[in-house]
Structure formats: structure tokens, C-alpha cells
Short mmCIF file of C-alpha atoms in Angstrom, two decimals:
data_model
loop_
_atom_site.label_atom_id
_atom_site.label_comp_id
_atom_site.label_asym_id
_atom_site.label_seq_id
_atom_site.Cartn_x
_atom_site.Cartn_y
_atom_site.Cartn_z
CA ALA S 1 -10.51 13.13 39.23
CA GLN S 2 -14.24 13.34 38.53
CA ARG S 3 -13.79 11.78 35.08
CA VAL S 4 -11.72 8.97 36.54
CA ALA S 5 -14.49 8.37 39.08
CA ASP S 6 -17.02 8.36 36.22
CA GLY S 7 -15.09 5.58 34.47
CA GLN S 8 -13.60 7.87 31.81
CA GLY S 9 -9.97 7.15 32.76
CA ASN S 10 -7.39 5.14 30.86
CA ALA S 11 -6.90 2.46 33.52
CA ALA S 12 -7.16 -0.57 31.28
CA PRO S 13 -7.01 -4.01 32.93
CA LYS S 14 -3.42 -5.17 33.27
CA ARG S 15 -2.48 -7.87 30.79
CA ALA S 16 0.55 -9.29 32.54
CA THR S 17 2.31 -12.60 32.05
CA ARG S 18 1.35 -15.54 34.24
CA SER S 19 1.85 -14.99 37.94
CA VAL S 20 4.65 -16.79 39.78
CA ALA S 21 2.00 -18.78 41.65
CA ASP S 22 0.50 -19.99 38.35
CA ILE S 23 3.93 -21.01 37.07
CA VAL S 24 4.76 -22.90 40.29
CA ARG S 25 1.36 -24.59 40.27
CA ALA S 26 1.73 -25.71 36.64
CA ASN S 27 5.17 -27.20 37.20
CA VAL S 28 4.58 -28.82 40.61
CA PHE S 29 1.10 -30.29 40.20
CA THR S 30 1.88 -32.65 37.32
CA ARG S 31 0.88 -36.27 36.86
CA ILE S 32 4.37 -37.68 37.39
CA ASN S 33 4.90 -35.57 40.50
CA ALA S 34 1.59 -36.84 41.84
CA ILE S 35 2.60 -40.47 41.27
CA LEU S 36 6.06 -40.08 42.77
CA GLY S 37 4.68 -37.91 45.58
CA VAL S 38 2.21 -40.58 46.70
CA LEU S 39 4.94 -43.25 46.65
CA LEU S 40 7.27 -40.91 48.57
CA LEU S 41 4.66 -40.32 51.28
CA ILE S 42 4.17 -44.06 51.65
CA VAL S 43 7.93 -44.55 52.09
CA LEU S 44 8.20 -41.71 54.59
CA ALA S 45 5.34 -43.25 56.57
CA THR S 46 7.56 -46.26 57.21
CA GLY S 47 10.22 -44.01 58.74
CA SER S 48 12.84 -44.92 56.12
CA ALA S 49 13.73 -41.54 54.61
CA ILE S 50 16.86 -42.94 52.93
CA ASN S 51 14.65 -45.00 50.62
CA GLY S 52 12.81 -41.85 49.52
CA LEU S 53 15.69 -40.32 47.57
CA PHE S 54 13.73 -40.83 44.36
CA GLY S 55 11.70 -37.86 45.58
CA LEU S 56 14.53 -35.63 44.39
CA LEU S 57 13.17 -36.27 40.89
CA ILE S 58 10.07 -34.32 41.92
CA VAL S 59 12.27 -31.37 42.79
CA ALA S 60 14.30 -31.65 39.58
CA ASN S 61 11.27 -31.95 37.31
CA SER S 62 9.64 -28.94 38.95
CA VAL S 63 12.67 -26.67 39.28
CA ILE S 64 13.82 -26.95 35.64
CA GLY S 65 10.50 -25.65 34.31
CA MET S 66 9.90 -23.10 37.07
CA VAL S 67 13.31 -21.45 36.80
CA GLN S 68 13.04 -20.95 33.04
CA GLU S 69 9.45 -19.70 33.02
CA ILE S 70 9.95 -17.34 35.98
CA ARG S 71 13.07 -15.88 34.34
CA ALA S 72 11.12 -15.36 31.11
CA LYS S 73 8.28 -13.72 33.05
CA GLN S 74 10.64 -11.33 34.84
CA THR S 75 12.31 -10.33 31.56
CA LEU S 76 8.98 -9.70 29.83
CA ASP S 77 7.69 -7.67 32.79
CA ARG S 78 10.82 -5.50 32.73
CA LEU S 79 10.40 -4.93 29.00
CA ALA S 80 6.75 -3.93 29.55
CA ILE S 81 7.81 -1.30 32.09
CA LEU S 82 10.53 0.07 29.79
CA GLY S 83 8.07 0.32 26.92
CA GLN S 84 5.62 2.61 28.72
CA ALA S 85 5.24 6.03 27.10
CA LYS S 86 4.49 9.24 29.04
CA PRO S 87 2.32 11.52 26.91
CA LEU S 88 2.41 15.32 27.15
CA VAL S 89 -1.11 16.26 28.30
CA ARG S 90 -2.58 19.76 28.36
CA ARG S 91 -4.26 20.55 31.66
CA ALA S 92 -5.35 23.81 33.32
CA SER S 93 -1.92 24.10 34.93
CA GLY S 94 -0.18 23.67 31.57
CA ALA S 95 1.25 20.80 29.55
CA ARG S 96 2.91 18.05 31.57
CA SER S 97 4.02 14.45 31.10
CA LEU S 98 1.69 11.93 32.71
CA PRO S 99 1.58 8.13 32.94
CA PRO S 100 -0.85 6.69 30.34
CA GLU S 101 -3.26 5.50 33.05
CA GLU S 102 -3.83 9.11 34.19
CA VAL S 103 -5.14 10.22 30.78
CA VAL S 104 -8.91 10.78 30.74
CA ARG S 105 -11.47 11.23 27.99
CA ASP S 106 -11.38 14.69 26.32
CA ASP S 107 -7.77 15.32 27.36
CA VAL S 108 -5.76 17.12 24.67
CA ILE S 109 -2.44 15.34 24.13
CA GLU S 110 0.48 16.90 22.25
CA LEU S 111 2.38 14.95 19.62
CA GLY S 112 5.92 15.30 18.29
CA PRO S 113 8.36 13.11 16.32
CA GLY S 114 8.79 9.73 18.02
CA ASP S 115 5.78 10.12 20.33
CA GLN S 116 3.41 7.21 20.83
CA VAL S 117 -0.36 7.60 20.61
CA VAL S 118 -1.51 6.15 23.94
CA VAL S 119 -5.30 6.33 23.46
CA ASP S 120 -7.66 6.60 20.51
CA GLY S 121 -8.57 10.15 19.56
CA VAL S 122 -9.19 12.84 16.96
CA ILE S 123 -6.62 15.30 15.62
CA VAL S 124 -7.33 18.89 16.73
CA GLU S 125 -4.04 20.46 15.58
CA GLU S 126 -1.53 19.38 12.97
CA HIS S 127 1.65 20.70 11.43
CA ASN S 128 2.65 18.31 8.63
CA LEU S 129 1.77 15.42 10.93
CA GLU S 130 2.55 11.88 9.76
CA ILE S 131 1.63 8.79 11.79
CA ASP S 132 3.13 5.29 11.52
CA GLU S 133 0.29 2.79 12.02
CA SER S 134 2.30 -0.27 10.96
CA LEU S 135 2.04 -1.91 14.40
CA LEU S 136 -1.76 -1.84 14.08
CA THR S 137 -2.41 -2.28 10.37
CA GLY S 138 0.87 -3.51 8.88
CA GLU S 139 0.82 -0.55 6.48
CA ALA S 140 4.48 0.47 6.11
CA ASP S 141 3.94 3.96 4.71
CA PRO S 142 3.29 6.78 7.20
CA ILE S 143 -0.23 8.20 7.10
CA VAL S 144 -0.63 11.97 6.70
CA LYS S 145 -3.12 13.23 9.30
CA ASP S 146 -5.30 16.31 8.98
CA THR S 147 -7.49 18.01 11.59
CA GLY S 148 -10.49 15.80 12.31
CA ASP S 149 -8.75 12.55 11.36
CA ALA S 150 -8.80 9.66 13.82
CA VAL S 151 -5.66 8.28 15.44
CA MET S 152 -5.34 4.88 17.12
CA SER S 153 -3.48 3.85 20.24
CA GLY S 154 -0.28 1.99 19.43
CA SER S 155 0.71 4.20 16.49
CA PHE S 156 3.73 6.54 16.41
CA VAL S 157 4.56 9.98 15.06
CA VAL S 158 7.27 9.87 12.41
CA ALA S 159 7.16 13.48 11.23
CA GLY S 160 5.57 16.81 12.05
CA ALA S 161 3.71 17.77 15.19
CA GLY S 162 0.17 18.24 16.44
CA ALA S 163 -2.31 17.43 19.16
CA TYR S 164 -5.31 15.12 19.53
CA ARG S 165 -8.31 14.86 21.81
CA ALA S 166 -8.78 11.54 23.63
CA THR S 167 -12.07 9.87 22.67
CA SER S 168 -11.66 6.18 23.55
CA VAL S 169 -9.70 5.33 26.69
CA GLY S 170 -9.01 2.26 28.78
CA SER S 171 -10.55 -0.95 27.49
CA GLU S 172 -12.36 0.98 24.72
CA SER S 173 -9.14 1.80 22.82
CA CYS S 174 -8.08 -0.11 19.73
CA ALA S 175 -4.93 -1.63 21.24
CA ALA S 176 -6.75 -2.61 24.46
CA ARG S 177 -9.50 -4.40 22.54
CA LEU S 178 -6.97 -6.50 20.64
CA ALA S 179 -5.03 -7.18 23.84
CA GLU S 180 -8.26 -8.28 25.56
CA GLU S 181 -8.96 -10.82 22.85
CA ALA S 182 -5.42 -12.18 23.02
CA SER S 183 -5.05 -12.14 26.80
CA LYS S 184 -6.12 -15.71 27.62
CA PHE S 185 -3.18 -17.98 28.41
CA THR S 186 -2.91 -21.27 26.53
CA LEU S 187 -0.25 -23.95 26.75
CA VAL S 188 1.93 -24.73 23.76
CA ASN S 189 0.70 -27.91 22.09
CA SER S 190 3.45 -30.51 22.58
CA GLU S 191 3.05 -33.98 21.08
CA LEU S 192 5.96 -35.21 23.19
CA ARG S 193 4.37 -33.92 26.40
CA ASN S 194 0.98 -35.32 25.37
CA GLY S 195 2.56 -38.71 24.63
CA ILE S 196 4.32 -38.80 27.99
CA ASN S 197 1.06 -37.90 29.74
CA ARG S 198 -0.70 -40.79 27.98
CA ILE S 199 2.05 -43.16 29.15
CA LEU S 200 1.75 -41.84 32.69
CA GLN S 201 -2.02 -42.21 32.58
CA PHE S 202 -1.62 -45.87 31.59
CA VAL S 203 1.03 -46.39 34.29
CA THR S 204 -1.29 -44.84 36.89
CA TYR S 205 -4.00 -47.39 36.14
CA LEU S 206 -1.40 -50.18 36.20
CA LEU S 207 0.22 -49.19 39.49
CA VAL S 208 -2.86 -49.78 41.64
CA PRO S 209 -3.43 -53.49 40.87
CA ALA S 210 0.32 -54.12 40.64
CA GLY S 211 0.86 -52.50 44.03
CA LEU S 212 -1.97 -54.44 45.67
CA LEU S 213 -0.71 -57.72 44.22
CA THR S 214 2.87 -57.04 45.31
CA ILE S 215 2.05 -56.08 48.89
CA TYR S 216 -0.30 -59.07 49.18
CA THR S 217 2.54 -61.34 48.10
CA GLN S 218 4.95 -59.73 50.55
CA LEU S 219 2.56 -59.95 53.49
CA PHE S 220 0.97 -63.35 53.02
CA THR S 221 3.46 -65.32 50.94
CA THR S 222 6.88 -64.23 52.14
CA HIS S 223 5.47 -63.16 55.55
CA ALA S 224 7.62 -60.02 55.65
CA GLY S 225 6.81 -57.29 58.16
CA TRP S 226 4.60 -54.41 57.03
CA ARG S 227 7.47 -51.91 56.79
CA ARG S 228 9.60 -54.27 54.70
CA SER S 229 6.56 -55.17 52.59
CA VAL S 230 5.75 -51.52 51.89
CA LEU S 231 9.35 -50.67 51.00
CA ARG S 232 9.64 -53.67 48.69
CA THR S 233 6.33 -52.76 47.04
CA VAL S 234 7.39 -49.16 46.45
CA GLY S 235 10.77 -50.42 45.23
CA ALA S 236 8.95 -52.54 42.67
CA LEU S 237 6.59 -49.75 41.59
CA VAL S 238 9.05 -46.85 41.21
CA PRO S 239 10.90 -48.45 38.23
CA MET S 240 7.54 -48.74 36.47
CA VAL S 241 7.29 -44.93 36.43
CA PRO S 242 9.25 -43.43 33.47
CA GLU S 243 10.73 -40.65 35.61
CA GLY S 244 13.99 -40.80 33.65
CA LEU S 245 12.13 -40.10 30.41
CA VAL S 246 10.44 -37.06 31.91
CA LEU S 247 13.67 -35.76 33.44
CA MET S 248 15.71 -36.18 30.26
CA THR S 249 12.95 -34.52 28.22
CA SER S 250 13.01 -31.52 30.56
CA ILE S 251 16.81 -31.37 30.36
CA ALA S 252 16.72 -31.53 26.55
CA PHE S 253 14.18 -28.70 26.47
CA ALA S 254 16.31 -26.67 28.90
CA VAL S 255 19.40 -27.12 26.71
CA GLY S 256 17.39 -25.85 23.74
CA VAL S 257 16.27 -22.83 25.75
CA VAL S 258 19.88 -22.02 26.66
CA ARG S 259 21.00 -22.27 23.04
CA LEU S 260 18.18 -20.01 21.88
CA GLY S 261 19.05 -17.61 24.67
CA GLN S 262 22.55 -17.34 23.24
CA ARG S 263 20.86 -16.13 20.04
CA ARG S 264 18.91 -13.47 21.98
CA CYS S 265 15.65 -15.46 21.97
CA LEU S 266 13.44 -15.66 25.05
CA VAL S 267 11.41 -18.88 25.45
CA LYS S 268 8.31 -18.64 27.67
CA GLU S 269 7.56 -22.38 27.88
CA LEU S 270 9.96 -25.34 27.65
CA PRO S 271 7.77 -27.42 25.26
CA ALA S 272 7.98 -24.58 22.72
CA ILE S 273 11.39 -26.04 21.80
CA GLU S 274 9.69 -29.17 20.47
CA GLY S 275 6.98 -27.17 18.72
CA LEU S 276 9.61 -25.09 16.98
CA ALA S 277 11.23 -28.25 15.61
CA ARG S 278 7.90 -29.47 14.18
CA VAL S 279 7.03 -26.26 12.30
CA ASP S 280 6.59 -26.73 8.54
CA VAL S 281 4.96 -23.37 7.67
CA VAL S 282 6.14 -19.96 8.86
CA CYS S 283 3.75 -17.03 8.50
CA THR S 284 5.60 -13.75 8.80
CA ASP S 285 4.68 -10.12 8.75
CA LYS S 286 6.69 -7.88 6.43
CA THR S 287 6.97 -4.60 8.28
CA GLY S 288 9.42 -4.92 11.17
CA THR S 289 10.09 -8.60 10.45
CA LEU S 290 11.52 -8.78 6.94
CA THR S 291 12.00 -5.03 6.73
CA GLU S 292 13.26 -2.37 9.10
CA SER S 293 11.57 0.92 9.85
CA GLY S 294 12.26 3.72 7.43
CA MET S 295 13.20 4.01 3.77
CA ARG S 296 16.44 4.09 1.81
CA VAL S 297 17.45 5.58 -1.52
CA ARG S 298 17.56 2.85 -4.13
CA ASP S 299 18.37 4.92 -7.19
CA VAL S 300 18.48 8.46 -8.56
CA GLU S 301 17.56 8.72 -12.22
CA GLU S 302 18.78 12.00 -13.69
CA LEU S 303 16.48 13.48 -16.33
CA ALA S 304 18.37 16.71 -17.08
CA ALA S 305 21.69 18.34 -16.33
CA PRO S 306 21.07 20.87 -13.51
CA SER S 307 23.20 23.88 -12.74
CA GLU S 308 24.26 22.17 -9.51
CA THR S 309 24.92 18.48 -8.92
CA VAL S 310 21.93 16.34 -7.93
CA ALA S 311 23.79 15.17 -4.82
CA GLU S 312 24.32 18.76 -3.66
CA ILE S 313 20.69 19.68 -4.25
CA LEU S 314 19.32 16.66 -2.39
CA ALA S 315 21.73 17.18 0.52
CA ALA S 316 20.74 20.85 0.74
CA LEU S 317 17.00 20.08 0.69
CA ALA S 318 17.33 17.36 3.35
CA ALA S 319 19.43 19.58 5.63
CA ALA S 320 16.93 22.44 5.35
CA ASP S 321 13.96 20.30 6.43
CA ALA S 322 13.43 20.88 10.16
CA ARG S 323 10.80 18.14 10.42
CA PRO S 324 11.73 15.54 7.81
CA ASN S 325 9.35 12.75 6.91
CA ALA S 326 10.52 9.19 6.21
CA SER S 327 11.45 10.03 2.61
CA MET S 328 13.56 13.06 3.52
CA GLN S 329 15.21 11.11 6.34
CA ALA S 330 16.28 8.49 3.81
CA ILE S 331 17.67 11.19 1.51
CA ALA S 332 19.51 12.81 4.44
CA GLU S 333 21.13 9.48 5.34
CA THR S 334 22.40 9.01 1.78
CA TYR S 335 23.37 12.62 1.07
CA ASP S 336 24.81 13.77 4.38
CA ARG S 337 27.21 16.50 3.20
CA PRO S 338 25.07 19.56 2.46
CA PRO S 339 26.64 22.59 0.77
CA ASP S 340 26.80 25.92 2.61
CA TRP S 341 24.01 27.48 0.57
CA ILE S 342 21.96 30.28 2.11
CA ALA S 343 18.21 29.62 2.10
CA THR S 344 15.98 32.60 1.35
CA ALA S 345 12.60 30.82 1.53
CA SER S 346 11.21 27.38 2.31
CA ALA S 347 7.94 25.53 1.87
CA PRO S 348 7.26 22.47 4.07
CA PHE S 349 5.60 19.33 2.77
CA THR S 350 1.85 19.20 3.37
CA SER S 351 -0.75 16.60 2.55
CA SER S 352 -2.55 19.09 0.33
CA THR S 353 0.40 20.30 -1.77
CA LYS S 354 2.40 17.01 -1.72
CA TRP S 355 5.71 18.81 -2.24
CA SER S 356 8.32 20.75 -0.33
CA GLY S 357 11.03 23.10 -1.49
CA VAL S 358 13.69 25.65 -0.70
CA SER S 359 14.90 28.76 -2.52
CA TYR S 360 18.62 29.50 -2.24
CA ARG S 361 20.53 32.72 -2.84
CA GLY S 362 22.39 32.26 -6.10
CA HIS S 363 21.50 28.57 -6.41
CA GLY S 364 17.90 28.59 -7.63
CA ASN S 365 14.57 27.23 -6.44
CA TRP S 366 14.35 23.49 -5.84
CA VAL S 367 11.30 21.36 -5.10
CA ILE S 368 10.79 17.69 -4.35
CA GLY S 369 7.50 15.82 -4.20
CA ALA S 370 4.91 13.77 -6.05
CA PRO S 371 5.70 13.62 -9.80
CA ASP S 372 2.04 13.72 -10.86
CA VAL S 373 1.55 16.95 -8.86
CA LEU S 374 4.68 18.83 -9.90
CA LEU S 375 4.46 17.76 -13.56
CA ASP S 376 1.83 17.18 -16.18
CA PRO S 377 0.69 13.57 -15.56
CA ALA S 378 0.97 12.98 -19.31
CA SER S 379 4.62 14.04 -19.43
CA ALA S 380 7.32 11.47 -20.08
CA ALA S 381 8.89 11.97 -16.63
CA ALA S 382 5.56 11.53 -14.81
CA GLN S 383 4.77 8.37 -16.77
CA ARG S 384 8.26 7.02 -16.09
CA ALA S 385 7.69 7.64 -12.37
CA GLU S 386 4.36 5.82 -12.56
CA ARG S 387 6.00 2.77 -14.14
CA ILE S 388 8.64 2.66 -11.42
CA GLY S 389 5.99 3.11 -8.73
CA SER S 390 4.03 0.14 -10.09
CA GLN S 391 6.92 -2.06 -8.92
CA GLY S 392 6.16 -1.25 -5.29
CA LEU S 393 8.71 1.56 -5.02
CA ARG S 394 8.23 5.15 -3.90
CA VAL S 395 9.20 7.82 -6.43
CA LEU S 396 9.83 11.52 -5.81
CA LEU S 397 10.55 14.15 -8.41
CA LEU S 398 13.40 16.60 -7.93
CA GLY S 399 12.69 19.69 -9.97
CA ALA S 400 13.87 23.24 -10.62
CA ALA S 401 11.01 25.66 -9.94
CA GLU S 402 10.42 28.85 -11.90
CA ASP S 403 9.12 30.80 -8.88
CA ALA S 404 10.46 31.16 -5.37
CA VAL S 405 8.86 28.58 -3.10
CA ASP S 406 7.16 31.25 -0.98
CA HIS S 407 5.56 32.87 -4.04
CA PRO S 408 1.72 32.73 -4.01
CA GLY S 409 1.74 30.72 -7.24
CA ALA S 410 4.61 28.43 -6.23
CA PRO S 411 6.07 26.30 -7.50
CA GLY S 412 4.97 27.53 -10.90
CA ARG S 413 6.55 25.84 -13.87
CA VAL S 414 8.82 22.96 -12.81
CA ARG S 415 11.63 21.48 -14.88
CA ALA S 416 12.19 17.79 -14.11
CA VAL S 417 15.76 17.18 -12.95
CA ALA S 418 15.76 13.69 -11.41
CA LEU S 419 13.59 10.88 -10.12
CA VAL S 420 14.51 9.76 -6.60
CA VAL S 421 13.54 6.10 -6.11
CA LEU S 422 13.03 4.94 -2.52
CA GLU S 423 12.47 1.47 -1.12
CA GLN S 424 11.85 -0.05 2.27
CA LYS S 425 14.89 -1.10 4.28
CA VAL S 426 15.28 -4.87 4.24
CA ARG S 427 16.80 -6.57 7.27
CA PRO S 428 20.38 -7.64 6.49
CA ASP S 429 19.72 -11.23 7.56
CA ALA S 430 16.29 -11.61 5.92
CA ARG S 431 17.49 -13.31 2.71
CA ALA S 432 19.73 -15.76 4.58
CA THR S 433 16.85 -16.62 6.92
CA LEU S 434 14.46 -17.35 4.05
CA GLU S 435 17.12 -19.45 2.31
CA TYR S 436 17.59 -21.44 5.51
CA PHE S 437 13.85 -22.14 5.72
CA ALA S 438 13.83 -23.30 2.09
CA ALA S 439 16.76 -25.66 2.76
CA GLN S 440 14.87 -27.11 5.76
CA GLY S 441 11.71 -27.69 3.71
CA VAL S 442 9.74 -25.05 5.61
CA SER S 443 7.25 -22.99 3.60
CA VAL S 444 7.06 -19.24 4.18
CA LYS S 445 3.91 -17.11 3.84
CA VAL S 446 4.28 -13.32 3.98
CA LEU S 447 1.19 -11.65 5.47
CA SER S 448 1.24 -7.86 5.43
CA GLY S 449 -1.18 -5.00 5.81
CA ASP S 450 0.82 -3.08 3.20
CA ASN S 451 -0.30 -2.95 -0.44
CA ALA S 452 0.24 -6.16 -2.38
CA VAL S 453 2.58 -4.60 -4.95
CA SER S 454 4.92 -3.33 -2.25
CA VAL S 455 4.87 -6.66 -0.43
CA GLY S 456 5.58 -8.52 -3.66
CA ALA S 457 8.50 -6.22 -4.41
CA VAL S 458 10.12 -6.94 -1.04
CA ALA S 459 9.49 -10.68 -1.40
CA GLY S 460 11.02 -10.65 -4.88
CA GLU S 461 14.08 -8.77 -3.62
CA LEU S 462 14.56 -11.47 -0.97
CA GLY S 463 14.27 -14.26 -3.52
CA LEU S 464 10.94 -15.58 -2.23
CA ARG S 465 9.16 -17.40 -5.02
CA GLY S 466 5.41 -17.58 -5.50
CA GLU S 467 2.51 -15.37 -6.52
CA THR S 468 1.32 -12.28 -4.67
CA MET S 469 -2.35 -11.79 -3.81
CA ASP S 470 -4.40 -8.94 -2.42
CA ALA S 471 -6.04 -10.33 0.74
CA ARG S 472 -9.22 -8.40 -0.03
CA ARG S 473 -9.82 -11.06 -2.70
CA LEU S 474 -9.35 -13.99 -0.30
CA PRO S 475 -12.43 -16.23 -0.03
CA ALA S 476 -14.31 -16.47 3.25
CA ASP S 477 -14.84 -20.23 2.88
CA ASP S 478 -12.24 -22.17 4.89
CA ARG S 479 -11.57 -24.77 2.21
CA ALA S 480 -11.23 -22.19 -0.57
CA LEU S 481 -8.98 -20.11 1.69
CA ALA S 482 -6.71 -23.10 2.28
CA ASP S 483 -6.53 -23.70 -1.49
CA ALA S 484 -5.52 -20.08 -2.06
CA LEU S 485 -2.80 -20.42 0.56
CA GLU S 486 -1.36 -23.44 -1.21
CA SER S 487 -0.99 -21.53 -4.50
CA HIS S 488 0.19 -18.14 -3.19
CA THR S 489 3.13 -17.10 -1.04
CA THR S 490 2.74 -13.36 -0.47
CA PHE S 491 -0.38 -11.50 0.65
CA GLY S 492 -1.00 -7.77 0.95
CA ARG S 493 -3.75 -5.76 2.68
CA VAL S 494 -4.22 -8.53 5.26
CA ARG S 495 -6.43 -7.61 8.22
CA PRO S 496 -5.62 -8.91 11.74
CA ASP S 497 -8.64 -11.24 11.69
CA GLN S 498 -7.55 -12.58 8.29
CA LYS S 499 -4.11 -13.42 9.66
CA ARG S 500 -5.77 -15.55 12.31
CA ALA S 501 -8.05 -17.18 9.72
CA ILE S 502 -5.01 -18.00 7.58
CA VAL S 503 -3.32 -19.68 10.55
CA HIS S 504 -6.47 -21.73 11.21
CA ALA S 505 -6.77 -22.75 7.54
CA LEU S 506 -3.17 -23.97 7.45
CA GLN S 507 -3.64 -25.90 10.70
CA ALA S 508 -6.77 -27.52 9.27
CA ARG S 509 -4.60 -28.88 6.43
CA GLY S 510 -2.35 -30.57 8.99
CA HIS S 511 0.43 -27.99 9.04
CA SER S 512 2.33 -26.98 12.15
CA VAL S 513 2.33 -23.19 11.90
CA ALA S 514 4.67 -20.60 13.38
CA MET S 515 3.63 -16.95 13.25
CA THR S 516 6.15 -14.15 13.56
CA GLY S 517 5.26 -10.51 14.01
CA ASP S 518 6.08 -7.33 15.87
CA GLY S 519 2.82 -5.42 16.05
CA VAL S 520 -0.60 -5.34 17.66
CA ASN S 521 -2.04 -6.38 14.30
CA ASP S 522 -0.24 -9.73 14.67
CA VAL S 523 -1.34 -10.68 18.20
CA LEU S 524 -4.45 -12.67 17.23
CA ALA S 525 -2.48 -14.84 14.81
CA LEU S 526 0.45 -15.11 17.23
CA LYS S 527 -1.93 -16.38 19.89
CA ASP S 528 -3.55 -19.09 17.77
CA ALA S 529 -0.45 -20.33 15.93
CA ASP S 530 1.28 -23.50 17.13
CA ILE S 531 4.33 -21.34 17.84
CA GLY S 532 4.16 -17.55 18.23
CA VAL S 533 7.41 -15.64 17.72
CA ALA S 534 7.20 -11.99 18.81
CA MET S 535 9.91 -9.83 17.26
CA GLY S 536 11.48 -7.10 19.34
#
């Protein structure tokens, strides 16, 4: 309680969607509603309510936008509540789950597979701990964490266990700083809406002299009474207001929202429908957008004939791993029928050894890990693994060890048995989506925090043409950056601020840019793009 009072709590400012009052205000206080509202009040002042039925257009124009935006707000708010993690925090009374806002600086927070890091901190305990930082950096591969390493809020544990001490909480945390920069609300730029507003602005200036001239004619030329003169004047002015154009535009937008909703898309603003139709460049993240989380076995290249089948060995190793990392999870998914071998010893994967293994009674000692660690880097198998790895693939060596895996000198001499080639999981619909964009004349730029070789490999698998570039070589000059974007399609090692700069450079060349992403590292670009598409 004292630390909370001292400002060391994790109560970051809430970054909610627009309030209902803001949504109502934006949809009610519009130029066309102001014009029609003034004319309606004039009619009502005459006591002839029946002639004010055109006021229903005010209700229709307002309700269509309000209903959609309030529904979108409610859905997003519910998703925000569902996405809240409850960390396991060590206190004097023991470890207990607490809401993130109750975490304070110097709290020790336990981590296990699937847990989210809720504040920035430093690792104080680790047991083969691997952290997925793809939401923050775009780096697809899990990061092995040792004691003393920093962890950032917004990352997830994919393997192992450990604990970290909170160092940056509340608005000081990495995720909160990015959210702060992206928190300002901006309207979607709509050329159609802007054009209608210009027409309405012109009509507004025209209505005043036209109204004065009409009522003068009615009063002093035709000598009609003031009520009849006012009603005739309003009757002449209302058709000058393009209320039908505004209403039909809102209806067309609403139909588009409904159709996108049928495809499980949530639209926050009606004019986003028009912006989506104008997009000619799509900037997309790789991790979580073109690819799914996790790895899959692409190929197993046998190098020698083992005493047991390679499938049996891999299935046995995967089944024996109590805390599998992403690679072993992929192997377990492919080889899911382990033999009933009896394990006599096991060695878990660590960041220092870079291999794991199991000894079995009557079935030998088997290890799996980095080829350049288990073998002589100059050996044919290690060089073959290096060539495969240069294509953006992950390669593990399956080997038969001379010593038991719990032997002090383990693994000892290792005989290469097979190379296990892993790749990132590609979304089933990714290729079809890219082909659709190509058919529509929409360019696609892949912006990823992952290494350029890996990004290029995924892009090539999906049939995306164009050269790959390491974003660390991108020029800082806006014009040179735009030139580089014209000649390259895929970019690796892209920082969050570079993603935003890329969006700005494309917009400066006259492009209408859509940005898709699913992580905190994408929010700055999502915010500044003409259309931001958040993947969930």
C-alpha cells in the first residue's frame, strides 16, 4: 500500500475506446444536422409540426452512425476485459494471483508456460525459460532468458519457468509507453465525407441569401401571412440541402459494415469502408498475420541408418520433454505416437548447452540440438545444416550419443542421424489473400521484426515477388526511403518507429496505405495509416 501511495504501482492510465458521449456528440453535431435542425426549429415555431417531418432525417443520419460505433466500442471493451492477465505475485503471505494494477515495483512475479509478462522487469530465477517477444519486436523466434536478463511487458512465456522482479510499472513500462503514443483518437480520412462537407459548406452560405430573398418575396410580393411565408420559405430551402446524399452514403457504409461483420471483421467508424476501398498499398506484419504462432516440421533428412526408426526416436524425445520449447512442440505434433521406452536419464535444453537428450534402457542415448554444437562445425552434416539454415529455416540435429545424457562429459561423441528442418506455420489463407491483392492491383509490403532471411523465406513460400531488405540498411532520408520501398517488397528487422516512417513515406508518394498487425510493435503504424487493421 505504501508503494502504491508513493506512485510505484502499476495503475497505468486507462486507454479505452471513445466514450458513448463522444460518439453521440460526433454523430449528432454534424453540419447537415445543424442545417436541418435550424430549419426544423423555424417550422416548429409556426406551430405546424406536420411540415417538420424532414427532421426524421436528423434522427436517421445520427442513429446509423451511433449504433454501429457504440456496438464496436462495446465489443472492443469486452475483448479488453477478457484479455487481462492475472500474474502470480510473491508476497509475504505467499504467492497469489493479482490484477495487473495491483503489482508494484520490486514485486517478484512467477512465470510459467503461457503466462504474460505484465510489467517490465529483470529475471531473478529461470529454468529453461523462453520468452516470445513477437508482439513487441516482431521477432518470431522465442528468446532464451537467463538470470539478469530484462523482460518487457506484453511478451509471453512459451517454455520453461522462472520469476522476475518488477522494475518499470504503470506508464513507465514498454507497452504503456507505446500505448500512450498511440492513444490519441483521429478520424478516418474520408474523401467522400470531406466532399460532402464541402458541398454542405457551400449550401450553408447559399441558404442565407436565398432564404432572405424567398421570405421577402412571400411577405411583400404575394402578401402571404408570416406563417405561410415561413413554411413556403423552408419548403423551398429544404430541397437545396442534399440530405438524401448524406442518408444514402450512411446506408451504403452501414451495408458494408454488415458485410464485413459477416466475415468476422469489426469496423469502428463507418467511413472506414470507403477508405478500405481506396487502399492501393497494404503493409503487413509477418508474425501473427501471414504466419501463425509456433513451428512445424518441414522435412527430416536422414544422414545414417539408426538402430531405431527416426520417427520413433523423435516421438520418444518429444514425449519425454516435460517443458517443451517451440521446436519440440512442433516435433510432438508431427510425431505423436511415442514408443513405450523406459527413460533412465534426461537432460533438458538450456541456453548454455543448446541441446537436450534422453537415455533409454535398451534403446541408446539420443540427443537433439544445434548442429554446430553437437558436431564439428567443419563436418559435412554441420555444413549441410548451415546451408539449410541460410534459407530462413531452423535446423536441429538428431544424434546418437556415446555417453548417457547425465554423464559429466555428456553428450560425448555424437553420431549424426538426421537433420530436422523446421519452419514457421503459415496461415492457410495467406497465399489466397496475397493473390487476391495482386489481382486487385494492390501492392503488399511485408514489414517484420524477424531476420530478413526468415521473412524472405516466408514471402517466397507465399509466392510474393520482390527483393528482401534488412531494415537496418534503410536510409533515414524520406525521399531515399520512399525509393527503397518502391524497389523492395519484404523487410526484416523493422523497428516500430521504422514501420511508422514507412507508412509516412508511402503516403507522401500519394498512396493510400492500410497497415495490418497484431502486436504492440505495430500500433504506431496502425495509428498513422489511412486504414489500420488489427488482427485478433
